[in-house]
XYZ file of C-alpha atoms in Angstrom:
657
model
C 120.509 107.783 99.332
C 120.963 104.214 100.629
C 124.275 103.939 98.773
C 125.482 107.251 100.236
C 124.534 106.062 103.730
C 126.604 102.924 103.243
C 129.586 105.052 102.255
C 129.053 107.686 104.988
C 126.192 107.704 107.500
C 126.353 111.223 108.961
C 123.243 110.763 111.124
C 125.384 109.865 114.186
C 127.860 112.735 113.809
C 128.924 113.819 117.300
C 128.167 110.432 118.876
C 125.167 108.900 120.642
C 127.029 108.048 123.885
C 127.866 110.465 126.686
C 129.348 110.406 130.187
C 127.599 112.503 132.852
C 129.660 113.158 136.032
C 128.009 112.021 139.248
C 128.141 112.879 142.914
C 131.753 111.622 143.244
C 134.663 111.496 140.758
C 134.427 107.679 140.667
C 130.680 107.558 139.909
C 128.911 108.752 136.810
C 126.216 107.872 134.315
C 126.383 106.483 130.793
C 123.602 107.857 128.589
C 122.968 105.906 125.386
C 120.088 104.680 123.185
C 118.869 101.088 123.234
C 116.275 98.949 121.500
C 115.928 97.795 117.940
C 114.907 101.290 116.776
C 117.284 103.140 119.170
C 114.270 105.002 120.571
C 114.838 104.197 124.266
C 117.165 106.504 126.179
C 119.000 104.601 128.946
C 120.691 106.034 132.075
C 123.138 103.529 133.529
C 124.976 104.469 136.718
C 128.573 103.220 136.656
C 131.275 103.130 139.333
C 134.928 103.360 138.299
C 137.144 101.829 141.008
C 140.835 102.842 141.021
C 142.647 100.555 138.601
C 139.698 98.166 138.305
C 136.894 97.192 135.978
C 133.809 99.494 135.908
C 130.794 98.253 137.801
C 127.157 98.840 136.843
C 125.074 100.006 139.812
C 121.556 98.673 139.469
C 119.371 98.532 136.436
C 119.412 101.413 133.949
C 116.624 103.951 133.809
C 114.585 104.275 130.612
C 112.893 107.128 128.794
C 110.828 106.136 125.777
C 111.085 108.558 122.843
C 109.190 108.896 119.574
C 112.210 108.670 117.305
C 115.693 107.172 117.057
C 118.418 108.857 119.082
C 121.164 110.238 116.825
C 123.281 112.419 119.143
C 123.768 112.807 122.897
C 125.643 115.861 124.276
C 126.477 116.672 127.915
C 128.144 119.694 129.494
C 128.562 121.028 133.008
C 128.237 124.826 133.266
C 128.327 126.670 136.594
C 127.773 123.440 138.493
C 124.749 122.346 136.412
C 124.889 119.210 134.279
C 122.822 119.468 131.108
C 121.909 116.727 128.657
C 120.772 117.374 125.064
C 119.461 114.678 122.712
C 118.950 114.958 118.968
C 116.588 112.810 116.930
C 115.659 113.076 113.276
C 112.957 115.725 113.762
C 113.068 116.508 117.496
C 115.554 117.865 120.051
C 115.179 117.620 123.818
C 116.985 119.123 126.796
C 117.259 117.679 130.346
C 118.823 118.860 133.562
C 120.633 116.123 135.492
C 120.994 116.415 139.253
C 123.853 115.075 141.384
C 121.768 112.054 142.253
C 121.438 111.206 138.553
C 117.799 112.176 138.039
C 116.965 113.830 134.703
C 114.321 116.562 134.606
C 113.044 117.586 131.135
C 113.281 121.252 130.231
C 112.125 121.625 126.633
C 111.337 119.664 123.492
C 111.852 121.282 120.074
C 110.411 120.108 116.783
C 112.526 120.585 113.643
C 110.382 120.309 110.540
C 113.212 120.037 108.000
C 115.265 117.606 110.090
C 118.033 118.335 112.588
C 121.665 117.633 111.706
C 123.544 118.811 114.815
C 123.203 120.270 118.320
C 125.738 121.922 120.660
C 125.597 123.109 124.286
C 127.047 126.481 125.169
C 130.090 126.529 127.498
C 129.152 130.066 128.631
C 125.443 130.128 129.519
C 123.686 127.149 131.154
C 120.837 125.771 129.077
C 121.725 127.534 125.806
C 121.499 125.241 122.800
C 122.477 125.688 119.133
C 120.454 123.646 116.605
C 121.155 123.154 112.873
C 118.645 121.940 110.281
C 118.889 120.553 106.758
C 117.438 123.764 105.343
C 120.597 125.668 106.342
C 119.070 127.452 109.351
C 120.872 127.848 112.708
C 118.801 128.629 115.814
C 119.612 129.441 119.439
C 117.362 128.253 122.231
C 117.378 129.347 125.870
C 114.760 128.730 128.575
C 114.339 132.507 128.983
C 114.246 133.730 125.356
C 112.952 130.631 123.580
C 113.872 129.854 119.971
C 115.694 132.447 117.865
C 116.983 132.040 114.289
C 120.409 133.623 113.891
C 121.551 132.375 110.489
C 120.142 130.765 107.351
C 121.766 129.966 104.015
C 120.577 127.017 101.895
C 123.729 127.245 99.765
C 127.141 125.938 100.762
C 129.902 128.321 101.820
C 132.768 127.805 99.355
C 131.607 125.717 96.392
C 128.555 123.711 95.422
C 128.007 120.449 97.275
C 124.736 118.487 97.328
C 125.013 117.412 100.993
C 122.413 119.069 103.299
C 124.599 118.460 106.370
C 125.125 121.507 108.596
C 126.914 121.952 111.921
C 127.173 124.741 114.482
C 129.287 125.246 117.609
C 130.287 127.993 119.977
C 133.481 130.072 120.202
C 135.382 131.992 122.864
C 132.781 134.789 122.588
C 129.283 133.932 123.884
C 127.510 135.637 120.922
C 129.703 134.298 118.125
C 129.068 130.909 116.515
C 130.783 128.757 113.914
C 128.640 127.368 111.088
C 130.057 124.577 108.948
C 129.136 122.466 105.953
C 131.034 120.085 103.679
C 132.992 122.915 102.024
C 134.174 125.052 104.945
C 133.510 126.742 108.308
C 132.292 130.303 108.856
C 132.290 132.562 111.933
C 128.900 134.270 112.437
C 128.028 137.117 114.830
C 124.533 136.516 116.164
C 124.082 140.206 117.056
C 125.277 141.576 113.730
C 123.302 142.073 110.519
C 122.243 138.959 108.604
C 124.889 137.526 106.321
C 127.898 139.063 108.012
C 130.855 136.926 109.035
C 134.172 135.606 107.786
C 135.491 132.224 106.784
C 137.399 130.325 109.435
C 138.327 127.380 107.221
C 138.102 126.921 103.471
C 138.464 123.602 101.712
C 141.074 124.667 99.205
C 144.636 125.787 98.647
C 144.912 127.812 101.897
C 144.752 124.625 103.966
C 146.560 122.504 101.337
C 143.512 120.278 100.978
C 143.428 117.304 98.662
C 141.033 116.921 95.782
C 137.614 115.778 96.944
C 138.319 116.547 100.619
C 135.192 117.392 102.629
C 134.536 118.588 106.180
C 133.070 115.858 108.403
C 133.260 117.376 111.894
C 133.982 120.744 113.504
C 134.310 121.143 117.281
C 135.275 123.898 119.713
C 138.105 122.737 122.002
C 138.098 125.656 124.483
C 136.419 125.620 127.883
C 135.154 128.339 130.157
C 137.133 128.578 133.390
C 139.518 130.667 135.404
C 142.526 129.369 133.486
C 141.214 128.019 130.180
C 143.489 125.950 128.007
C 143.314 126.384 124.219
C 140.516 129.023 124.491
C 140.420 129.946 120.776
C 141.235 126.606 119.158
C 138.871 124.695 116.862
C 139.165 121.132 115.583
C 138.180 120.397 111.967
C 138.212 116.810 110.678
C 138.010 115.624 107.088
C 138.199 112.131 105.629
C 141.967 112.594 105.157
C 143.361 115.025 107.722
C 142.909 116.758 111.047
C 143.225 120.575 111.283
C 143.656 122.840 114.300
C 142.534 126.398 113.514
C 142.737 129.447 115.741
C 139.763 131.779 115.400
C 142.102 134.778 115.721
C 144.022 133.657 112.597
C 141.421 132.325 110.148
C 141.993 130.347 106.939
C 145.550 129.248 107.900
C 145.584 126.080 110.056
C 147.920 126.053 113.040
C 148.385 122.294 112.727
C 147.635 119.707 110.058
C 148.001 115.973 110.500
C 146.885 113.059 108.287
C 145.112 110.634 110.571
C 144.996 107.709 108.070
C 141.843 106.265 109.625
C 140.203 103.566 107.483
C 136.747 104.966 108.317
C 135.405 108.503 108.507
C 136.061 110.324 111.824
C 132.686 111.456 113.160
C 133.463 112.222 116.817
C 136.279 113.629 118.957
C 136.743 113.903 122.721
C 139.213 116.332 124.379
C 140.062 115.096 127.894
C 141.611 117.013 130.817
C 145.336 116.489 131.395
C 146.086 113.441 133.568
C 148.599 115.476 135.569
C 149.207 119.227 135.925
C 151.359 120.495 133.094
C 150.902 117.368 130.970
C 149.568 117.364 127.414
C 145.848 116.912 126.927
C 144.662 113.630 125.377
C 142.488 113.942 122.277
C 140.496 110.894 121.138
C 139.508 110.617 117.495
C 136.994 107.913 116.597
C 135.908 106.542 113.233
C 132.639 104.993 112.172
C 134.259 101.581 111.756
C 135.425 101.489 115.388
C 138.980 102.705 114.710
C 140.508 104.929 117.396
C 143.429 107.359 117.479
C 144.921 108.932 120.611
C 146.714 112.268 120.252
C 148.386 114.469 122.884
C 148.050 118.239 122.403
C 150.638 120.513 123.991
C 150.871 124.297 124.039
C 149.231 126.863 126.274
C 148.735 130.594 126.195
C 150.705 132.278 123.425
C 152.484 129.110 122.286
C 151.259 127.401 119.162
C 149.588 124.015 119.555
C 151.660 120.966 118.705
C 151.530 117.206 118.977
C 153.436 115.799 121.940
C 154.680 112.491 120.633
C 153.396 110.407 117.729
C 149.689 109.558 117.494
C 148.813 106.153 118.897
C 146.307 103.662 117.522
C 144.039 102.012 120.085
C 142.506 98.530 119.763
C 138.938 98.422 118.495
C 136.135 96.072 119.464
C 136.820 93.798 116.498
C 140.440 93.369 117.658
C 139.237 91.587 120.787
C 138.076 88.571 118.786
C 141.283 86.708 119.587
C 140.560 86.948 123.334
C 137.384 84.857 122.990
C 137.534 81.048 122.927
C 137.367 79.264 119.580
C 133.789 78.377 118.651
C 132.083 76.352 115.972
C 131.949 78.062 112.561
C 128.351 79.279 112.829
C 128.805 80.724 116.330
C 132.186 82.142 115.379
C 130.602 83.932 112.434
C 127.859 85.403 114.670
C 130.467 86.658 117.158
C 132.598 88.162 114.402
C 129.654 89.986 112.823
C 128.559 91.319 116.215
C 132.012 92.698 116.965
C 132.216 94.314 113.494
C 129.018 96.331 113.958
C 129.514 100.071 113.211
C 130.311 102.344 116.123
C 127.767 105.101 116.791
C 129.084 106.613 120.046
C 132.248 107.303 122.032
C 132.770 108.406 125.660
C 135.898 108.627 127.803
C 136.892 109.773 131.273
C 140.034 109.858 133.440
C 139.357 109.209 137.144
C 141.241 111.761 139.198
C 141.726 109.514 142.223
C 143.846 106.930 140.429
C 147.496 106.650 141.411
C 148.557 106.471 137.769
C 146.776 107.909 134.742
C 144.072 105.513 133.582
C 141.747 106.077 130.660
C 138.289 104.501 130.753
C 136.989 104.312 127.212
C 133.430 103.326 126.226
C 132.182 102.522 122.722
C 128.583 102.030 121.598
C 127.870 99.840 118.565
C 124.850 99.923 116.293
C 123.826 96.511 117.701
C 123.322 98.093 121.167
C 126.511 96.764 122.828
C 128.669 98.983 125.070
C 132.359 97.995 125.049
C 134.845 99.205 127.649
C 138.618 99.559 127.530
C 140.876 100.153 130.505
C 144.045 101.884 129.230
C 147.132 103.020 131.138
C 148.399 106.419 129.995
C 151.887 107.883 130.195
C 152.211 111.137 132.039
C 154.702 112.624 129.571
C 154.543 110.885 126.192
C 157.743 111.304 124.242
C 158.770 110.536 120.685
C 159.573 106.915 121.640
C 156.510 106.274 123.771
C 154.551 103.118 123.218
C 150.855 102.890 122.542
C 148.655 102.135 125.548
C 147.565 98.520 125.816
C 144.242 97.145 126.948
C 144.434 95.064 130.110
C 142.363 91.861 130.318
C 141.634 91.311 133.969
C 139.893 88.150 135.233
C 136.834 90.281 135.927
C 136.779 91.544 132.341
C 137.199 88.013 131.003
C 134.283 86.778 133.106
C 132.111 89.683 131.908
C 132.908 88.890 128.265
C 132.126 85.219 128.860
C 128.682 86.099 130.226
C 128.040 88.404 127.286
C 129.070 85.703 124.835
C 126.840 83.120 126.508
C 123.863 85.471 126.345
C 124.611 86.214 122.686
C 124.737 82.548 121.680
C 121.676 81.564 123.730
C 119.479 84.006 121.851
C 118.328 82.291 118.619
C 118.670 84.292 115.414
C 115.605 86.280 114.564
C 113.571 84.386 111.944
C 112.331 86.351 108.955
C 108.907 87.803 109.633
C 106.342 86.955 106.979
C 104.542 89.990 105.610
C 101.633 90.227 103.228
C 102.603 91.086 99.646
C 102.071 94.620 98.478
C 100.447 93.841 95.133
C 96.693 93.894 94.604
C 94.947 90.760 95.908
C 91.789 91.487 93.944
C 93.598 91.628 90.642
C 95.411 88.372 91.367
C 92.241 86.566 92.450
C 90.366 87.919 89.437
C 92.925 86.388 87.091
C 92.744 83.087 88.917
C 88.957 82.954 88.795
C 88.989 83.319 85.032
C 90.959 80.126 84.664
C 89.221 76.767 84.716
C 90.595 75.365 87.951
C 89.176 73.411 90.843
C 87.053 75.226 93.402
C 89.396 74.233 96.213
C 92.337 76.231 94.870
C 90.879 79.788 95.041
C 89.076 79.065 98.315
C 92.230 77.735 99.975
C 94.216 80.707 98.707
C 91.674 83.188 100.094
C 91.628 81.408 103.452
C 95.433 81.451 103.703
C 95.613 85.161 102.802
C 92.854 86.047 105.282
C 94.660 84.163 108.066
C 98.034 85.695 107.120
C 99.869 82.389 106.881
C 101.905 80.636 104.244
C 100.176 78.736 101.479
C 100.402 74.954 101.862
C 99.787 72.117 99.459
C 96.527 71.045 101.055
C 95.064 74.530 100.456
C 95.330 74.273 96.684
C 94.476 70.579 96.296
C 96.367 67.773 94.683
C 98.758 68.715 91.889
C 97.621 67.798 88.361
C 98.939 64.500 87.074
C 101.510 64.903 84.373
C 100.557 62.706 81.408
C 102.874 61.512 78.661
C 103.753 64.122 76.079
C 101.757 63.901 72.837
C 103.375 62.067 69.971
C 104.567 64.238 67.127
C 102.224 64.374 64.164
C 103.536 62.951 60.894
C 104.359 65.741 58.511
C 105.746 66.098 55.002
C 109.281 65.123 54.245
C 111.766 67.753 55.337
C 113.749 68.448 52.190
C 116.244 70.722 53.908
C 117.089 68.148 56.590
C 117.551 65.450 53.951
C 119.863 67.694 51.931
C 121.933 68.615 54.978
C 122.203 64.980 56.018
C 123.340 63.962 52.535
C 125.894 66.786 52.446
C 127.223 65.790 55.870
C 127.635 62.154 54.743
C 129.283 63.144 51.429
C 126.431 61.921 49.208
C 125.317 65.252 47.801
C 125.631 64.124 44.160
C 123.323 61.120 44.678
C 120.776 63.320 46.444
C 120.821 65.776 43.551
C 120.237 62.993 41.000
C 117.291 61.725 43.009
C 115.816 65.193 43.111
C 116.233 65.589 39.345
C 114.567 62.228 38.687
C 111.754 63.019 41.078
C 111.053 66.367 39.432
C 110.999 64.877 35.898
C 109.184 61.632 36.761
C 105.442 61.005 36.887
C 105.473 61.148 40.655
C 105.995 64.907 40.549
C 103.000 65.669 38.345
C 100.233 65.608 40.996
C 102.156 68.072 43.143
C 102.682 70.421 40.198
C 99.033 70.109 39.216
C 98.089 71.053 42.766
C 100.398 74.018 42.597
C 98.804 75.163 39.325
C 95.424 74.839 40.968
C 96.567 77.135 43.744
C 98.002 79.605 41.236
C 94.974 79.561 38.915
C 93.227 82.192 40.989
C 96.366 84.282 40.965
C 96.552 84.380 37.185
C 92.802 84.848 36.624
C 93.446 88.327 35.271
C 95.921 86.845 32.771
C 93.403 84.304 31.423
C 90.752 87.024 31.170
C 92.986 89.044 28.848
C 93.989 86.143 26.589
C 91.569 85.590 23.595
C 93.417 83.769 20.770
C 90.591 81.515 19.570
C 89.298 81.781 15.984
C 86.561 84.393 15.809
C 84.920 82.848 12.694
C 84.568 79.366 14.148
C 81.618 78.744 16.445
C 82.385 78.228 20.150
C 82.504 74.642 21.372
C 80.112 73.308 23.947
C 81.904 71.234 26.613
C 79.135 68.607 26.816
C 78.314 68.234 23.083
C 81.679 68.831 21.500
C 82.846 66.311 18.904
C 86.166 64.511 19.218
C 87.577 66.591 16.414
C 86.568 69.800 18.210
C 88.338 68.930 21.484
C 91.413 71.021 22.313
C 94.584 69.574 20.931
C 97.817 69.307 22.909
C 99.512 72.656 23.338
C 101.918 73.534 20.602
C 104.129 76.544 21.111
C 104.918 78.263 17.819
C 108.414 79.583 17.172
C 107.190 83.168 17.348
C 105.871 82.570 20.848
C 109.184 81.043 21.944
C 110.962 84.166 20.801
C 108.506 86.446 22.582
C 108.805 84.528 25.851
C 112.325 85.803 26.299
C 110.992 89.370 26.068
C 108.318 89.120 28.721
C 110.598 87.033 30.927
C 112.731 90.121 31.524
C 110.212 91.670 33.896
C 109.290 88.424 35.678
C 111.345 87.156 38.671
C 113.448 84.087 37.931
C 111.664 81.940 40.501
C 108.313 82.483 38.681
C 109.346 82.065 35.072
C 109.121 78.237 35.051
C 105.735 78.358 36.785
C 104.477 80.821 34.195
C 105.780 78.669 31.334
C 103.977 75.599 32.701
C 100.797 77.581 33.048
C 100.995 78.900 29.460
C 101.609 75.383 28.164
C 98.255 74.228 29.561
C 96.201 77.042 28.070
C 93.962 76.161 25.014
C 96.121 77.966 22.432
C 95.679 77.219 18.713
C 98.513 77.117 16.281
C 96.528 78.944 13.545
C 95.960 82.072 15.578
C 95.938 85.305 13.625
C 99.274 87.049 13.381
C 97.872 90.377 14.485
C 96.830 89.021 17.877
C 99.622 88.852 20.412
C 99.859 87.345 23.815
C 99.475 89.842 26.604
C 102.774 88.502 27.967
C 104.617 89.936 24.990
C 106.009 93.411 24.700
C 102.515 94.811 23.943
C 101.189 96.745 26.887
C 98.124 95.598 28.739
C 96.453 98.912 27.950
C 96.479 98.214 24.188
C 95.161 94.701 24.690
C 92.349 96.086 26.803
C 91.374 98.688 24.204
C 91.438 96.271 21.220
C 89.317 93.587 22.857
C 85.829 95.272 22.513
C 86.448 95.754 18.786
C 87.334 92.057 18.362
C 84.211 91.089 20.216
C 81.994 93.203 17.925
C 83.621 91.857 14.768
C 83.119 88.304 15.917
C 79.487 88.938 16.630
C 78.954 90.516 13.197
C 80.474 87.565 11.328
C 78.244 85.002 13.026
C 75.955 83.172 10.555
C 72.240 84.047 10.499
C 69.952 82.327 13.000
C 68.055 79.282 11.787
C 64.923 77.593 13.062
C 66.332 74.087 12.851
C 67.247 72.138 15.880
C 70.905 72.263 14.942
C 70.730 75.971 14.344
C 69.150 76.455 17.724
C 71.983 74.575 19.311
C 74.543 76.624 17.451
C 72.737 79.813 18.386
C 72.783 78.858 22.059
C 76.454 77.974 21.792
C 77.163 81.344 20.241
C 75.238 83.070 22.992
C 77.222 81.260 25.678
C 80.452 82.174 23.878
C 79.471 85.820 23.879
C 78.660 85.632 27.584
C 81.989 83.923 28.311
C 83.774 86.631 26.357
C 81.895 89.327 28.277
C 82.794 87.667 31.577
C 86.449 87.652 30.504
C 86.105 91.320 29.696
C 84.756 91.995 33.196
C 87.630 90.015 34.712
C 89.956 92.201 32.655
C 88.763 95.310 34.497
C 89.778 93.880 37.898
C 93.004 94.981 39.488
C 95.808 92.598 38.478
C 97.370 90.551 41.256
C 100.983 89.836 42.107
C 102.154 92.657 39.886
C 100.923 91.214 36.552
């Protein structure tokens, strides 16, 4: 929604600036919002001398409202001047006397939000109000509020914009209802839903792709000799259309305005002289202005008298100001480039030559005035009106500039953060910090001020970083360094000598110690000792009975290639080293195989209880001698060791073995 407002802010459609005629043709009132929130309605009495600069008479009057002013509409019907104001959710109506005093008549509340208001040119005090829900209501002091139309959907095709607009026609009981897709004529006294399209955004009007309606306005007036009584103005972001309500769907005139910003307001002025074309002002949101002259009365079709003329905007007057320092120049430039939210114009009838007094209201609250000389009969070679810089206007701009530069820029207002203070303080209390830190933080938050250094105490002293701990030699870094220096061959020879030398043995022994628990299931399955020989006691074993160095028989070397097929290559050397250290005997029976051979572990598990029973049966008889007792105890421990290996066999093997 914010992005759409930057592209097109339709809240000020129709304009928030109006001119109310006063007791004389040279005196009137400018009605506009003021204040930072645009919620103060100001009534400034202005005198327009013939051919001179407008003069403000006294201080403006103020009416404080409860919402921002979005649109201000004035109309004089049967000698009564009425003033209607639209806010976001309220609409108000005043009656303005000749002396300039405003008397309130009614205040309406619009729950869904108001998008547009219009005053009737036929009946004094009749007001048409549109809401975002698609409802159109009529209000009069006698009958009150009456809903005459409601349609939440758009007229021609689907468009997500909730903008709606309503205006009157040549008939007092017929209204025009518009949205972004088209304009429809609605009879307030007919059945609900009846009506016909006045304008369709499509091929009938030769519309471009993506063209949308931005403004629709009735150009006729009620009088004895009305000019253009059935003509309606429809503005899009590309073109301007003049449509006659007697000939719907086919525009009488189409003109591409080429405005850089979206046209959101238009003002049709009376002719400066009898029989002259009527000036039509078209204003864009960026302050761009176009002046058109409409000719044609009665049965003649409307036409443009002369080419449209571009008028200078407020930002074009930057060159008339003196050169300032860069910071002040930037402030002046930004102030002059503020978006325009209102447009008002009048032509004093007492002037000797046609003069146009043009007022523009910016979003910053500044009211700019232009004094333009008009041509009575603009032709095809007429020049655009120029703004005259009188000494009085120059002095007024100098005072405005001095007041602008004297006011210091508004500093940013500090506001309390929106996150939870309790959660933040709870996390801080859990940390081991000084007592002064949390207390100073709470005091600063309670006082609503910025946190200073003295509130949290002295900052912790930053000590030297800890020295890196000595670690093992990085083999990868050494290899990369040798490869970078071109000494990879020497590094490889050193690695080969280190792996085969005695210095490598402790590390390999440590590695076997770490892997001994991994291969516990393997040692529990292996039982290649002689079953007829008595088991050896580790503390009383003779030198001849000690285990001899491992000797790998040729049959075992041939079987190693078989079991090595299922073992990963990075573990084969480790497994060979581990098998070399096992107490294997060269005279092992031929029928017993290593569990690492092709024999399955299931067969080795089933044959082991039978081997244990046979060994126990072939043990010699028990003797009462001391030596026999020792042998008997050794045999008992051997049986227990074999049983423990059998229990280890039942455990789940690790690492896939």
